[in-house]
Structures are given as C-alpha cells and as structure tokens.
XYZ file of C-alpha atoms in Angstrom:
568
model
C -57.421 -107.980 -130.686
C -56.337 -108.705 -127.625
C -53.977 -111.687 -126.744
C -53.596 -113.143 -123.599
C -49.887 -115.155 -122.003
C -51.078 -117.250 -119.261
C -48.764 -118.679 -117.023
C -49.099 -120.689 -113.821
C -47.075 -122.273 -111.162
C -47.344 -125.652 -110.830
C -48.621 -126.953 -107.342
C -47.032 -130.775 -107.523
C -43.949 -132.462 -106.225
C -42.863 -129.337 -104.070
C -40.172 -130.233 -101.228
C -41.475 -129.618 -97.446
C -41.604 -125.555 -98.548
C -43.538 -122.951 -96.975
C -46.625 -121.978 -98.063
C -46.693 -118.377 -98.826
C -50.099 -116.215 -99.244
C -50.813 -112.922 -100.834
C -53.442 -110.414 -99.247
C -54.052 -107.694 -101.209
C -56.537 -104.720 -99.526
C -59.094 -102.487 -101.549
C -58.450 -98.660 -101.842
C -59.453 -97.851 -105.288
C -57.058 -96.480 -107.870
C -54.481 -97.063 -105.299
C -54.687 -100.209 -105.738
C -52.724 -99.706 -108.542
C -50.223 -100.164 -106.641
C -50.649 -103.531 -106.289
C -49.549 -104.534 -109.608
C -46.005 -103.063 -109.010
C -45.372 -105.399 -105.836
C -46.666 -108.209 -108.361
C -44.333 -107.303 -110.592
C -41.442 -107.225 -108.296
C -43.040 -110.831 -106.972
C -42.522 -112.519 -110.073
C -38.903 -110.654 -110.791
C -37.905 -112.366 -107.430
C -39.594 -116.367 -108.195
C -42.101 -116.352 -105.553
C -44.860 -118.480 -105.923
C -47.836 -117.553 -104.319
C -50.017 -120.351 -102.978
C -53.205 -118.606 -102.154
C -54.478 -114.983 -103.030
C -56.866 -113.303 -100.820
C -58.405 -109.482 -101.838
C -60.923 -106.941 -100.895
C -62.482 -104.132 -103.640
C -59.487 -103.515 -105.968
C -57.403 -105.775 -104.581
C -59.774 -108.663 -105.094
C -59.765 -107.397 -109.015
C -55.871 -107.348 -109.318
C -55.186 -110.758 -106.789
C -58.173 -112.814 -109.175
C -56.045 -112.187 -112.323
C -53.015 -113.102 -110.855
C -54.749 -115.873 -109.247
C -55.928 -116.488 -112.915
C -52.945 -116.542 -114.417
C -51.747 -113.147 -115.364
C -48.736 -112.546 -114.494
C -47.438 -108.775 -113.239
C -45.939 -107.662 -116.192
C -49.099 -108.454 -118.442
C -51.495 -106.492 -115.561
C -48.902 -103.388 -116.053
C -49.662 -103.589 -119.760
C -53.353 -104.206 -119.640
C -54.314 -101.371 -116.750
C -52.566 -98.965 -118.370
C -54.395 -99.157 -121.529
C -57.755 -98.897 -119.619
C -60.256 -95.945 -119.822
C -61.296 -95.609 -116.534
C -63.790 -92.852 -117.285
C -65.745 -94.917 -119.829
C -65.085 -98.421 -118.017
C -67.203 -96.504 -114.762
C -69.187 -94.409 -116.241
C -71.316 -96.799 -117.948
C -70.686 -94.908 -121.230
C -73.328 -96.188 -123.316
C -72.563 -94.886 -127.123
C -75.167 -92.867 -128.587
C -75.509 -95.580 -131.592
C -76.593 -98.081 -128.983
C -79.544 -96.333 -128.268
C -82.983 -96.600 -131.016
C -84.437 -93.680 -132.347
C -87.258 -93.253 -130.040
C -84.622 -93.784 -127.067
C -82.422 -90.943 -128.339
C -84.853 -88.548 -128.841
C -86.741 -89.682 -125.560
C -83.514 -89.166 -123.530
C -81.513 -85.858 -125.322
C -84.402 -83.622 -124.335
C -83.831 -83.232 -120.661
C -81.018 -82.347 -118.120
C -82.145 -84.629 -115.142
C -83.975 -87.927 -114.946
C -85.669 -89.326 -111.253
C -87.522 -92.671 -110.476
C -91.122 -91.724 -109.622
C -92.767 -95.011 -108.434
C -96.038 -94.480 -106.241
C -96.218 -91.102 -106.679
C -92.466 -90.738 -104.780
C -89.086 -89.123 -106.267
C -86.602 -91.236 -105.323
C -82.923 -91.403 -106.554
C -80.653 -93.743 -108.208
C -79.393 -96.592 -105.970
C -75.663 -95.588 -107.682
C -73.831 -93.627 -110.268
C -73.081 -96.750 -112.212
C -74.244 -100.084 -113.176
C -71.062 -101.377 -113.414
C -71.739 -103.368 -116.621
C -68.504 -102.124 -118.418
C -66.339 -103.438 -115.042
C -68.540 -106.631 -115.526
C -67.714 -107.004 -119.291
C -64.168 -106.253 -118.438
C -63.593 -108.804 -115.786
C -66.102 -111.625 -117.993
C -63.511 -111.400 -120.869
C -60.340 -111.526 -118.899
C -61.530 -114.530 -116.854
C -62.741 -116.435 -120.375
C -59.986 -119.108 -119.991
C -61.062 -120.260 -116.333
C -64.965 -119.830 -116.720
C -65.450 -123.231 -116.490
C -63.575 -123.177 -113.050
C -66.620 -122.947 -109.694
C -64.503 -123.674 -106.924
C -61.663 -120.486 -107.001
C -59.369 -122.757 -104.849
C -58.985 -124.569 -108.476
C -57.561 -121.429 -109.802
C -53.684 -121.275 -111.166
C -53.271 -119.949 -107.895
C -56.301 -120.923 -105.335
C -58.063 -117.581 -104.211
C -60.960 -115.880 -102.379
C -62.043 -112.401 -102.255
C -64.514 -110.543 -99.594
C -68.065 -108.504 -99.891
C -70.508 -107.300 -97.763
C -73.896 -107.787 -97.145
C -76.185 -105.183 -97.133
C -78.712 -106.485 -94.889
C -77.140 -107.864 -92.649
C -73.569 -105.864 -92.339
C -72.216 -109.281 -92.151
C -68.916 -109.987 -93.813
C -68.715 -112.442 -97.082
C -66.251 -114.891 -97.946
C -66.436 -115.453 -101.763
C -64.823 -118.630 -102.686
C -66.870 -119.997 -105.742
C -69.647 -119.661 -108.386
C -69.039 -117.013 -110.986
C -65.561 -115.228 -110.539
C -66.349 -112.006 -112.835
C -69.649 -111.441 -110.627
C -67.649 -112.372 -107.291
C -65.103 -109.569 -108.050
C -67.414 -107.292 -109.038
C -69.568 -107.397 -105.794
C -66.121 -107.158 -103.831
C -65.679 -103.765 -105.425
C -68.791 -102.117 -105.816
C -67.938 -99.008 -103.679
C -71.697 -97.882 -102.145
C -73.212 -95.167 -104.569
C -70.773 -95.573 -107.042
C -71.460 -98.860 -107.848
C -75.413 -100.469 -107.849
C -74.861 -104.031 -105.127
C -74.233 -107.382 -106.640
C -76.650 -110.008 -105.900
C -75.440 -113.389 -105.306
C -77.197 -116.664 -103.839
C -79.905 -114.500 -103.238
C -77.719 -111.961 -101.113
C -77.626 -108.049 -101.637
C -73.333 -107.788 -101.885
C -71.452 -104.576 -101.632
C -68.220 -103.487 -101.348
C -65.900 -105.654 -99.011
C -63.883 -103.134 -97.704
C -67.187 -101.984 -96.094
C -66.609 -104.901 -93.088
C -62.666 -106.534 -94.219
C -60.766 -104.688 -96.430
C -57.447 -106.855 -95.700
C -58.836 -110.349 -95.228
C -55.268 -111.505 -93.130
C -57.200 -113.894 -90.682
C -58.859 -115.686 -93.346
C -55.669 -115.944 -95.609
C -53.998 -117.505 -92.880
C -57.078 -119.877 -92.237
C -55.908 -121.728 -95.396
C -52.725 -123.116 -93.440
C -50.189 -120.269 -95.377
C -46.838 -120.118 -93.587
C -45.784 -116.725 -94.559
C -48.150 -113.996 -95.801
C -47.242 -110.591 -97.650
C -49.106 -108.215 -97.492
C -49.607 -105.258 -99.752
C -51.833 -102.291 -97.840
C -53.039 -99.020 -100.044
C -55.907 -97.791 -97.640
C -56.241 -94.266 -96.731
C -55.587 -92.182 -94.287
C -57.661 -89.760 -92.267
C -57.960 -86.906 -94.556
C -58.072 -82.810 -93.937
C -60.780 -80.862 -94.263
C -59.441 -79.518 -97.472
C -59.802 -83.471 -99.400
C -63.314 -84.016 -97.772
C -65.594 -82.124 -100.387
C -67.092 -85.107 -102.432
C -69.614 -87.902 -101.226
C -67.429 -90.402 -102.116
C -64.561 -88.797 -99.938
C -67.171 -88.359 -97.132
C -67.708 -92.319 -97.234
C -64.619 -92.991 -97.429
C -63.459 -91.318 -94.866
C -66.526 -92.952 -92.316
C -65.174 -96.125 -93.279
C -61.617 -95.574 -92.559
C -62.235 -95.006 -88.885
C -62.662 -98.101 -88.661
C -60.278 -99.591 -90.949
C -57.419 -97.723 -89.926
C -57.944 -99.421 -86.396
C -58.193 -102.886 -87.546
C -54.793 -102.414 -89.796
C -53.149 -101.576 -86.301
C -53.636 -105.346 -84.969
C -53.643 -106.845 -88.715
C -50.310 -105.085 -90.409
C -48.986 -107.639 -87.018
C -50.370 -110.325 -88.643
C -48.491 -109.990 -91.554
C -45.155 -111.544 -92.001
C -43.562 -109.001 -94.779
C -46.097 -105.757 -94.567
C -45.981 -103.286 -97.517
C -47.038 -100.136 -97.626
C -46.859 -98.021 -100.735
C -46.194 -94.327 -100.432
C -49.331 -93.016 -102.171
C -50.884 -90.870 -100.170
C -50.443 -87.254 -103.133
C -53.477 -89.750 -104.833
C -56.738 -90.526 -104.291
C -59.408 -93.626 -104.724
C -59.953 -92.133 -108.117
C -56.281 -91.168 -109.405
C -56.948 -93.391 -112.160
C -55.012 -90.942 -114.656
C -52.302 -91.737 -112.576
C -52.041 -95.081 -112.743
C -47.981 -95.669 -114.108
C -46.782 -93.318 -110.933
C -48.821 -95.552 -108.722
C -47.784 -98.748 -110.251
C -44.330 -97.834 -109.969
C -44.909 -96.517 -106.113
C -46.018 -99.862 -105.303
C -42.767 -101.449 -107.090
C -40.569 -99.005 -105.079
C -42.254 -100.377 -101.844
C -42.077 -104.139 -102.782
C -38.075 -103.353 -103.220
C -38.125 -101.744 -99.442
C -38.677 -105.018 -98.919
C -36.671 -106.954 -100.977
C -34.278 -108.583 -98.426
C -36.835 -110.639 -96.977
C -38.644 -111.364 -100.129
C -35.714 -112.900 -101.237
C -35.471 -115.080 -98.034
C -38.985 -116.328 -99.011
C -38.312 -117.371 -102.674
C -35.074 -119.168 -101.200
C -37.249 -121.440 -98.762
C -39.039 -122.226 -101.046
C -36.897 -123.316 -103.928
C -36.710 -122.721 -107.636
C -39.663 -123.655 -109.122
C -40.068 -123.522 -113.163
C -43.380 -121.874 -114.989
C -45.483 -123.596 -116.555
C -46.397 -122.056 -119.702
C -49.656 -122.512 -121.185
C -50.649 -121.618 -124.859
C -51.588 -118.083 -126.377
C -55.194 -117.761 -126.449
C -57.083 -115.335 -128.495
C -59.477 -113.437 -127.046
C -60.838 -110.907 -130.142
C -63.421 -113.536 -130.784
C -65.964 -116.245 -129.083
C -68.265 -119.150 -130.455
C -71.812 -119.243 -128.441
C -73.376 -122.716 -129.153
C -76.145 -121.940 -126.846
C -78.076 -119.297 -124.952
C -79.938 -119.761 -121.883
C -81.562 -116.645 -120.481
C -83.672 -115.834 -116.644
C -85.010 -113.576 -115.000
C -86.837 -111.631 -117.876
C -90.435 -111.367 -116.414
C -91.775 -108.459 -118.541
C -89.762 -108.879 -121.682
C -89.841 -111.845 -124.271
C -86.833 -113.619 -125.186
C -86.957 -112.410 -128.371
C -87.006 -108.635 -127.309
C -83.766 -109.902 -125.258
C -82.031 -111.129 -128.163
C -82.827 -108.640 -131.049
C -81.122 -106.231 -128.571
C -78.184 -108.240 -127.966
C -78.469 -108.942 -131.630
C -76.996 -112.629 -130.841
C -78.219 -116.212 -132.509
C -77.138 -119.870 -131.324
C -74.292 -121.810 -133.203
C -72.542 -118.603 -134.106
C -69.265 -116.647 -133.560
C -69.438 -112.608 -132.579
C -66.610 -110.622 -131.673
C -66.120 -109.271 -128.304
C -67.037 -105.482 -129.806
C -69.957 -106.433 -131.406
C -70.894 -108.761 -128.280
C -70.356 -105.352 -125.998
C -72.210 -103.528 -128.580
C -74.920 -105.565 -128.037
C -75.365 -105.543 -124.097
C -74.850 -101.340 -124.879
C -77.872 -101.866 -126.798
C -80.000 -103.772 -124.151
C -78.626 -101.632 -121.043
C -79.163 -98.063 -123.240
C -83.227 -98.923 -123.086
C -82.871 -98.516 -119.140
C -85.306 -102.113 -118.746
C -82.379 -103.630 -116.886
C -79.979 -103.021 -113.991
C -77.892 -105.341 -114.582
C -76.637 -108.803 -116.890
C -74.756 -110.501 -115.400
C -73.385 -114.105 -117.719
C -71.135 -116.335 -117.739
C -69.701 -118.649 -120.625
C -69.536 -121.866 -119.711
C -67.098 -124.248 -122.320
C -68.716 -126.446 -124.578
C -66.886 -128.605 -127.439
C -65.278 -125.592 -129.503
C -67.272 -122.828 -127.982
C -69.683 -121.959 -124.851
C -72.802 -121.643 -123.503
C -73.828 -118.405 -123.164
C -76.038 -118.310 -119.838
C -76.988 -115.512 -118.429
C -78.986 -113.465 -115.715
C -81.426 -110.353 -116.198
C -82.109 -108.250 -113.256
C -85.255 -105.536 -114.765
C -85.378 -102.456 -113.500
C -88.713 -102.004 -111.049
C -88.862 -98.290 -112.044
C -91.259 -97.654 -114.572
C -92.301 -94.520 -114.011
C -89.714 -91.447 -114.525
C -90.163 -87.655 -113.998
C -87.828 -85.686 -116.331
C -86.805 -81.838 -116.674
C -85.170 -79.628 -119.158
C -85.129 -75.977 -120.395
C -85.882 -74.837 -124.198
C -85.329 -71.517 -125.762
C -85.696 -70.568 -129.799
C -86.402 -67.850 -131.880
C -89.788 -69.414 -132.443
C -90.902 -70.732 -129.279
C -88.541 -68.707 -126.673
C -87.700 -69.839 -123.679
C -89.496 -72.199 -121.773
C -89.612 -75.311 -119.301
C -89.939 -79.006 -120.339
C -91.381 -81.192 -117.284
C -91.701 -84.983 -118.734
C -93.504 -88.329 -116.876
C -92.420 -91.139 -118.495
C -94.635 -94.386 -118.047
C -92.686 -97.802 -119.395
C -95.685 -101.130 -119.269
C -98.708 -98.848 -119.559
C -101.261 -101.272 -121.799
C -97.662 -103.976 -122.897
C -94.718 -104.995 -121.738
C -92.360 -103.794 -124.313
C -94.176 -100.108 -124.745
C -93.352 -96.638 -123.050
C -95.444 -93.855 -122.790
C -94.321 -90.598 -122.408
C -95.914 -86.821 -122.035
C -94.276 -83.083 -121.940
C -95.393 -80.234 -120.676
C -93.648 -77.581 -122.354
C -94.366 -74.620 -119.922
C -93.109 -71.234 -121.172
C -94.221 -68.025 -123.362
C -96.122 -70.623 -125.187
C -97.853 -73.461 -124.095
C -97.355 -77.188 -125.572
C -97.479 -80.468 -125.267
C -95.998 -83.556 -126.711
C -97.193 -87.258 -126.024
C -96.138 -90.315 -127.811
C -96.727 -93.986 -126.747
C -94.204 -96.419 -128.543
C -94.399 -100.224 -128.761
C -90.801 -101.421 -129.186
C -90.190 -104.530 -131.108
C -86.684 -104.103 -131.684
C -85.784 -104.749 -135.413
C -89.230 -105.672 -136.140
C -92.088 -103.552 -136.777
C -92.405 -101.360 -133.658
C -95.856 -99.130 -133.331
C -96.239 -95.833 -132.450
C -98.579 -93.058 -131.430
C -97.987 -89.198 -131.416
C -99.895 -86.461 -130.457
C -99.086 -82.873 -130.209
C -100.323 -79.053 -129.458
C -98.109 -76.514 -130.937
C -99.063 -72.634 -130.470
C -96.931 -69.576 -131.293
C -97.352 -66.120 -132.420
C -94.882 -64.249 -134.677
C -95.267 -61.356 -136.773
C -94.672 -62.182 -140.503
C -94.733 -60.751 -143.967
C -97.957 -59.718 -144.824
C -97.235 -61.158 -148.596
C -97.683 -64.508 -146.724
C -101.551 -64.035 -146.087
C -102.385 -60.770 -147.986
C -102.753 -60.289 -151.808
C -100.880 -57.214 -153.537
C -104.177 -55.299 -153.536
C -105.102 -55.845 -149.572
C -101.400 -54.885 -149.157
C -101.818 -51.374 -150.773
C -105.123 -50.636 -149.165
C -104.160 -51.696 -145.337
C -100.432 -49.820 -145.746
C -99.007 -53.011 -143.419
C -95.391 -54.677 -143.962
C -95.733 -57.272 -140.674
C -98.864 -58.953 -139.690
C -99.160 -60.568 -136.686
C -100.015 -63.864 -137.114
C -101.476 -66.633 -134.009
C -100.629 -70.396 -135.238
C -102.189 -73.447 -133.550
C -101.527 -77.047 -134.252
C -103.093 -80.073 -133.069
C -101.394 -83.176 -134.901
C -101.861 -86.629 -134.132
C -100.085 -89.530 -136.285
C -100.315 -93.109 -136.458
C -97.293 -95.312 -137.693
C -94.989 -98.536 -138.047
C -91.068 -97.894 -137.904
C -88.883 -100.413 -138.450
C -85.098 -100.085 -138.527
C -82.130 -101.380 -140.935
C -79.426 -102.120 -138.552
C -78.827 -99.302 -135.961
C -78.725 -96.501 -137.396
C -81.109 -96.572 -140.169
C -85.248 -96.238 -139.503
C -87.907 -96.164 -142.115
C -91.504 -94.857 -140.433
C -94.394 -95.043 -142.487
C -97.585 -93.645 -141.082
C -101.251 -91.628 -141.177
C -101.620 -88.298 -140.326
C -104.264 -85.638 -138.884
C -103.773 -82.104 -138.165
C -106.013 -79.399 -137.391
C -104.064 -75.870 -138.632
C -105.908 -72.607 -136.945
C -104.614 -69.302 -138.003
C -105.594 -65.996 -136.618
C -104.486 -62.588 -136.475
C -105.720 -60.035 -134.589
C -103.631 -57.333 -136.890
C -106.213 -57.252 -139.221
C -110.273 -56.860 -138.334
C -112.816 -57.420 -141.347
C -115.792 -56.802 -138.955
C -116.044 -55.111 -136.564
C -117.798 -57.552 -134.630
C -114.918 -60.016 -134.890
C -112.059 -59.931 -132.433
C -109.580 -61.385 -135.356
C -109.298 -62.728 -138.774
C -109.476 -66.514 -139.370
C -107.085 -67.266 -142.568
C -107.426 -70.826 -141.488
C -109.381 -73.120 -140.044
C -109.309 -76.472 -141.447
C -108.637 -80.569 -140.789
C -106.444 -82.191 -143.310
C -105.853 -86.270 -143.669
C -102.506 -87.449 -144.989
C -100.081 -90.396 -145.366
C -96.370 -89.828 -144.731
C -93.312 -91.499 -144.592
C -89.714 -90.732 -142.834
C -86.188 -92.253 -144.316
C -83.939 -91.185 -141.385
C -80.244 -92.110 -140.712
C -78.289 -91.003 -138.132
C -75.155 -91.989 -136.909
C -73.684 -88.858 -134.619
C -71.690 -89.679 -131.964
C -73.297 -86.370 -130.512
C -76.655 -84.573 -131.485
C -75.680 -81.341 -130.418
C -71.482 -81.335 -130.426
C -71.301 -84.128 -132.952
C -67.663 -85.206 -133.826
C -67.941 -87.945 -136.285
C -71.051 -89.591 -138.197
C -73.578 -88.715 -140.901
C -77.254 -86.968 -140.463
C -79.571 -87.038 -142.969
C -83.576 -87.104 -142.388
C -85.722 -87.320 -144.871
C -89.919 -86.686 -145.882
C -92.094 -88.705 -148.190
C-alpha cells in the first residue's frame, strides 16, 4: 500500500516577491541528484513558482511540481527497482500457455515484415516507467493545463522528424514525462498530438530560456550532464550516444550555466546514466552541492518571505474505482480480447497490482507497443480511457539450439505469423535442423479466457538402440543371440482441440487426435529381399484431454510455484 503526503504552496496574497524558477536538466541516474537539492530546497522555505525539466529531470521537477515534496521523492526512489521498472519485466504468469511455450524455446527473436530482418526500435517499451508515473500523478489527472499544477511546470521532448525541440505544457502529464525521457534505443518514442517524441535532452536538456520566458526573477539551476568521457567508459551503445550528444550539450551549458542565477553542479562524475544502484550516494551528492550553495539560497527564501504549506489530505493509492472504460486504437483486436487481458469490468474497484497485472498480461502477447491511459475523475472513481498503439510486426523469425539424449543436438529456426486467416490467431512453424530432422507447427486462435482453438501438427524421427525384449519375444531372443536392437521411430501427429483456462495459471485442453507410428529396424532382416523389419506401421484415432497448471516463476531455474501436467 502505498500512501501519498501531498503538500503545496499556496500561490495567493504573496507581497511584491520574486518569482523564483527551478530548471532541472536530464542525465539519467544522475539525476538522482536532483532530489537532494530538493530536499535541501524545502529545508531552506523556498517556494518554487515554476518547474521546468528535460529526461530525468522532467520526471523528478513533475512530482515536485505535483506535490511531492523532497523528502517523500528520497523515500519513494530509493525503494524503486530500476532493473525491472526498465526492463519491461513481464512475469512469466502474465504470459498464456501457448505464449510461454511459444516464447521459452528460442534465444533471439527479429521482426521479419516483407521478407526483411529488421530490429527492435528499443530495448524497452517503457510501460513499467508509464505505470509508475500514471499512479504517482493519480491525484492531479484531472489537471490538462500543467501551469495548474501545485507548482505550474513544463518539461521538453524532441521530435523525431523534424529534430525540432518540444515544449510540453499540457494534455496527459504521465505520457508528457515519459516522452521527455525516452533515451533513443532504450526507450521506444512517445507519440503525442500525432508527433513521434523522444528524449528532450536530444535538442534542450536544460530548458533556462524557456523557464525564464514565464517572467521568473531568479532561477536555480541544478545541472547533472556528463562530461566528455575516455576511451576506457565508451564501450556500450548507450555510452556511444551519449557521448555524440554531449558535444553539443556541453557547449550550450557554457552560455546557459550564465543564465542561471544560483548554478549547481553536483559532483557525480565516479557514476554513470545508469548508476541506478547508486542512487542514496547520488542523492546525497546532489544535497552536498545544494549546501555549496546555501548562502544565496538563503538570500532567496528571505526575499521572498515566509510562506506556510498548505497541507492537503492523505490519499490512498493501493486501490482505484473505474466507473467507465473507453478504449482506441485497437484495429485488429476486439474490445473484448482487450479486456479479458486486462481482466477489468466497468463499475468496479481493482487494486493497483492486479491493475499492473493486467496490462503485464496484454503487453506479454507482444500485439501492442504501447498503452498509454489516463484516469480521468468521476463522482467517487474515474474513467478509465485509454490508448492502444498495435504492434505492425506480425511476422517474427526466431532461433534456438536443442540437445538431448534422444534427439541430440540440433538447431531450432522458427517463423512466426500473428493474423494469418483472424485477427486474434498466430501461426507458428519450427524447423528443428540437427542429427534428426523435425518439425513442429501449431496455429492458435486466442480468445483469452474463453474457448481458444488450436491446431498442431508434428514430425518426430529418431533412432536409438533399445532392448530387444521391447520388440522380440523370449524365443526370437534366443535364436538371434541380440541384447540391443536398433530401432528407427517416425511420428506424424496432428491434433485438433479447445483450451480454455481457469484464471492464469490453470488450462484444461480437450481435443482429437491422429498419429501415424512407423517403426523399423534395420538390425534385424526376415527376408532377404527387405532392407528392414517393419514392427509397425499403423494410423490410430483418439480423444485426449490435458489438466495442466503451472505457476513457475522460471521453466528452467524455477524458484517458487507449482508444476503439475496432467493426461486424460
């Protein structure tokens, strides 16, 4: 449960006191650092009367702006799992059965659209950041214009096309922070008013001019961008990029750390844009800087007078009542498909884990790239509306590697086809290349906790020498002398069924069955005409049934959760 202390300064009845702005620049888990000079900010009484940010900095300044005060931002940030929060972590339990098993078989996944490999647009999503900044912002949703904020704010992006810089000052604030910081091939862009948005600090990553725009008298500024790195700290892409950028940036904070009446720069440079581990030592860097500086922050909270907070109630934030839920921008998949994913009805309340669970669920089928939402009040709950972006990729090439006692080593190559004949099906085909050839192919209709439909078809073939008391009687034993035979199996099996699953982890497959078993040996020659004995060559019809649950965290290093799979 997580409880949230918001507190605001008010705005009315000031004397003739300066107006004092905040600019807070992007630099990644450096920016950190920027809750330690807000917690030395509020220790001192200033009120800040405008909040401007790029990247991270736009994420820390818009809960301040919101409301949050230092101390609360220490607390929450350092409770964060930055791994999981960027990583898009989606928990194995969030995936169905077919997805699972679909996905766990291969070591590398690529877009193959027109008969092209391409590659992912970014690591990440950056759903989980989304999440993260939809909850925190719950209690000023209903706010479009930012300047209506606690504290009025804006934040800066970039657009892709045009390389144009992007002054974000209303709309959705969750989605407007989120395109501020989405770092190029980390994070996928944000698209807003019909504009591709990436990472501000691309074009202004210290937005001084346009803070001081707003008519602010004094501005502080808090500055965590890098430095020109050695050779030695350039060996990842996202070091590479950074480092292009910084050219530039490192120029412009020449003319803008002028522009700035009290300039702060934190001593971080032993960490890096992704020193998220070390997030206390960077908080309290940037607290050590902010009291560098403490002689003339203390000049500014004396112009401006004492001011008292104004407190505002505890609000509970484990929780949420959706009254409605208005959904666009699903083309190829029903609104019912949407829902039974998100496993969420009108008119009721859901906590915010089983609301996360739910978007886990919709982005773990890979039909997305991104939902975006926003709650909107409404009497004692919200409106739930939100936006689907579907992923254009349907086709996927996948590879692995296999080895067992049975089939020894060989190489899976996969094509994965999602909207072959329907819009909620997936077709999918391995070649399993090796010392013996097979091939699996299953087409899957998905209809969520409904009946889904299913094909399978497969062509197993192995040889292995075996006991001869397997195939031989006692008296073919004696006469031949043999302990091993060597024995050729071939399987052609193709099934028909219906599975339908009780909640998540639970599936129940009914189906039809035919299978074709050939075995051979060449061990053993009855004629001498033939080139190996058949011991079987037959068709066989059946009806079967599966009872599976599984609920591993991990199918091969599992940790926690129960397996059990069971025939009818």
């Amino acid at each position: 449960m997580l409880f949230i202390s918001i507190g605001a300064f008010t705005q009315e009845d000031r004397q003739e006191d300066i107006k004092v702005g905040l600019v807070l620049s992007g630099g990644g888990a450096k920016g950190l650092a920027h809750i330690g000079v807000l917690k030395t900010i509020d220790s001192l009484g200033i009120k800040i009367d405008h909040v401007a940010g790029t990247s991270m900095g736009a994420i820390i300044g818009s809960l301040y702006a919101s409301g949050y005060s230092g101390m609360e931002l220490d607390s929450i940030f350092n409770e964060l799992d930055f791994d999981d929060l960027i990583n898009d972590v989606h928990p194995r339990e969030s995936k169905t059965f077919y997805e699972r098993e679909n996905s766990e078989k291969y070591a590398i996944s690529l877009p193959f659209d027109n008969f092209k490999v391409t590659l992912p647009s970014a690591i990440s999503r950056g759903q989980n950041v989304f999440n993260l900044l939809s909850q925190m912002t719950l209690h000023v949703s209903d706010i479009e214009n930012f300047n209506e904020l606690p504290i009025p704010f804006f934040c800066m992006a970039t657009n892709v096309e045009t390389g144009a810089p992007v002054l974000l000052d209303r709309g959705n604030l969750a989605q407007a922070i989120a395109a501020s910081g989405a770092f190029p091939s980390l994070f996928q862009p944000v698209i807003i008013d019909d504009q591709i948005l990436i990472d501000g600090g691309v074009t202004n990553n210290y937005p001084v001019d346009e803070l001081r725009a707003k008519g602010m008298d004094i501005i502080i500024g808090v500055d965590v961008q890098d430095g020109l790195a050695n050779r030695d700290n350039l060996k990842t892409a996202p070091e590479i990029l950074i480092q292009i950028n910084n050219y530039r940036t490192i120029n412009d904070m020449k003319v803008k750390s002028k522009k700035t009446d009290i300039y702060i720069k934190p001593d971080i440079e032993d960490f890096s844009v992704i020193s998220f581990d070390y997030g206390k030592e960077i908080i309290n860097n940037g607290e050590r800087a902010a009291y560098n500086k403490v002689f003339y922050l203390k000049d500014v909270a004396t112009r401006q007078g004492i001011k008292d907070r104004q407190d505002i109630e505890m609000v509970s934030k484990d929780s949420i009542t959706i009254n409605s839920i208005n959904i666009e921008g699903n083309e190829k998949y029903k609104r019912a498909y949407i829902l039974g994913k998100l496993k969420l009805k009108a008119n009721s309340t859901i906590s915010y884990d089983d609301f996360n669970d739910g978007i886990n669920n919709l982005a773990s089928t890979n039909n997305f790239d991104m939902f975006s939402y926003r709650f909107v009040p409404n009497q004692e709950g919200y409106d739930l509306n939100a936006v689907l972006t579907e992923n254009q990729t349907n086709t996927y090439l996948k590879f692995g590697v296999h080895y067992d006692e049975l089939y020894k080593s060989a190489a899976l190559i996969n094509i994965t086809q999602k909207h072959l004949l329907f819009d909620s099906d997936v077709a999918s085909f391995d070649a399993i290349i090796g010392d013996n050839l097979r091939y699996n192919f299953e087409y899957y209709i998905d209809n969520g906790f409904y009946w889904s439909v299913g094909f399978r078809s497969r062509f197993n073939d192995f040889t292995k020498n075996v006991n001869v008391e397997t195939v031989l009687s006692l008296a073919e034993i004696n006469a031949t002398g043999l302990n091993k035979i060597g024995i050729k199996l071939a399987d052609f099996t193709n099934q028909f069924y219906l599975q339908t699953l009780f909640r998540k982890d639970f599936s129940l497959t009914l189906g039809a069955e035919h299978k074709r078993l050939n075995i051979t040996s060449e061990t053993i020659i009855e004629n001498s005409d033939d080139k190996e004995t058949v011991f079987e060559k037959s068709d066989f019809f059946g009806l079967f049934g599966t009872l599976k649950y599984d609920s591993y965290n991990n199918r091969y290093f599992p940790t926690r959760g129960v397996y059990f799979n069971g025939d009818m």
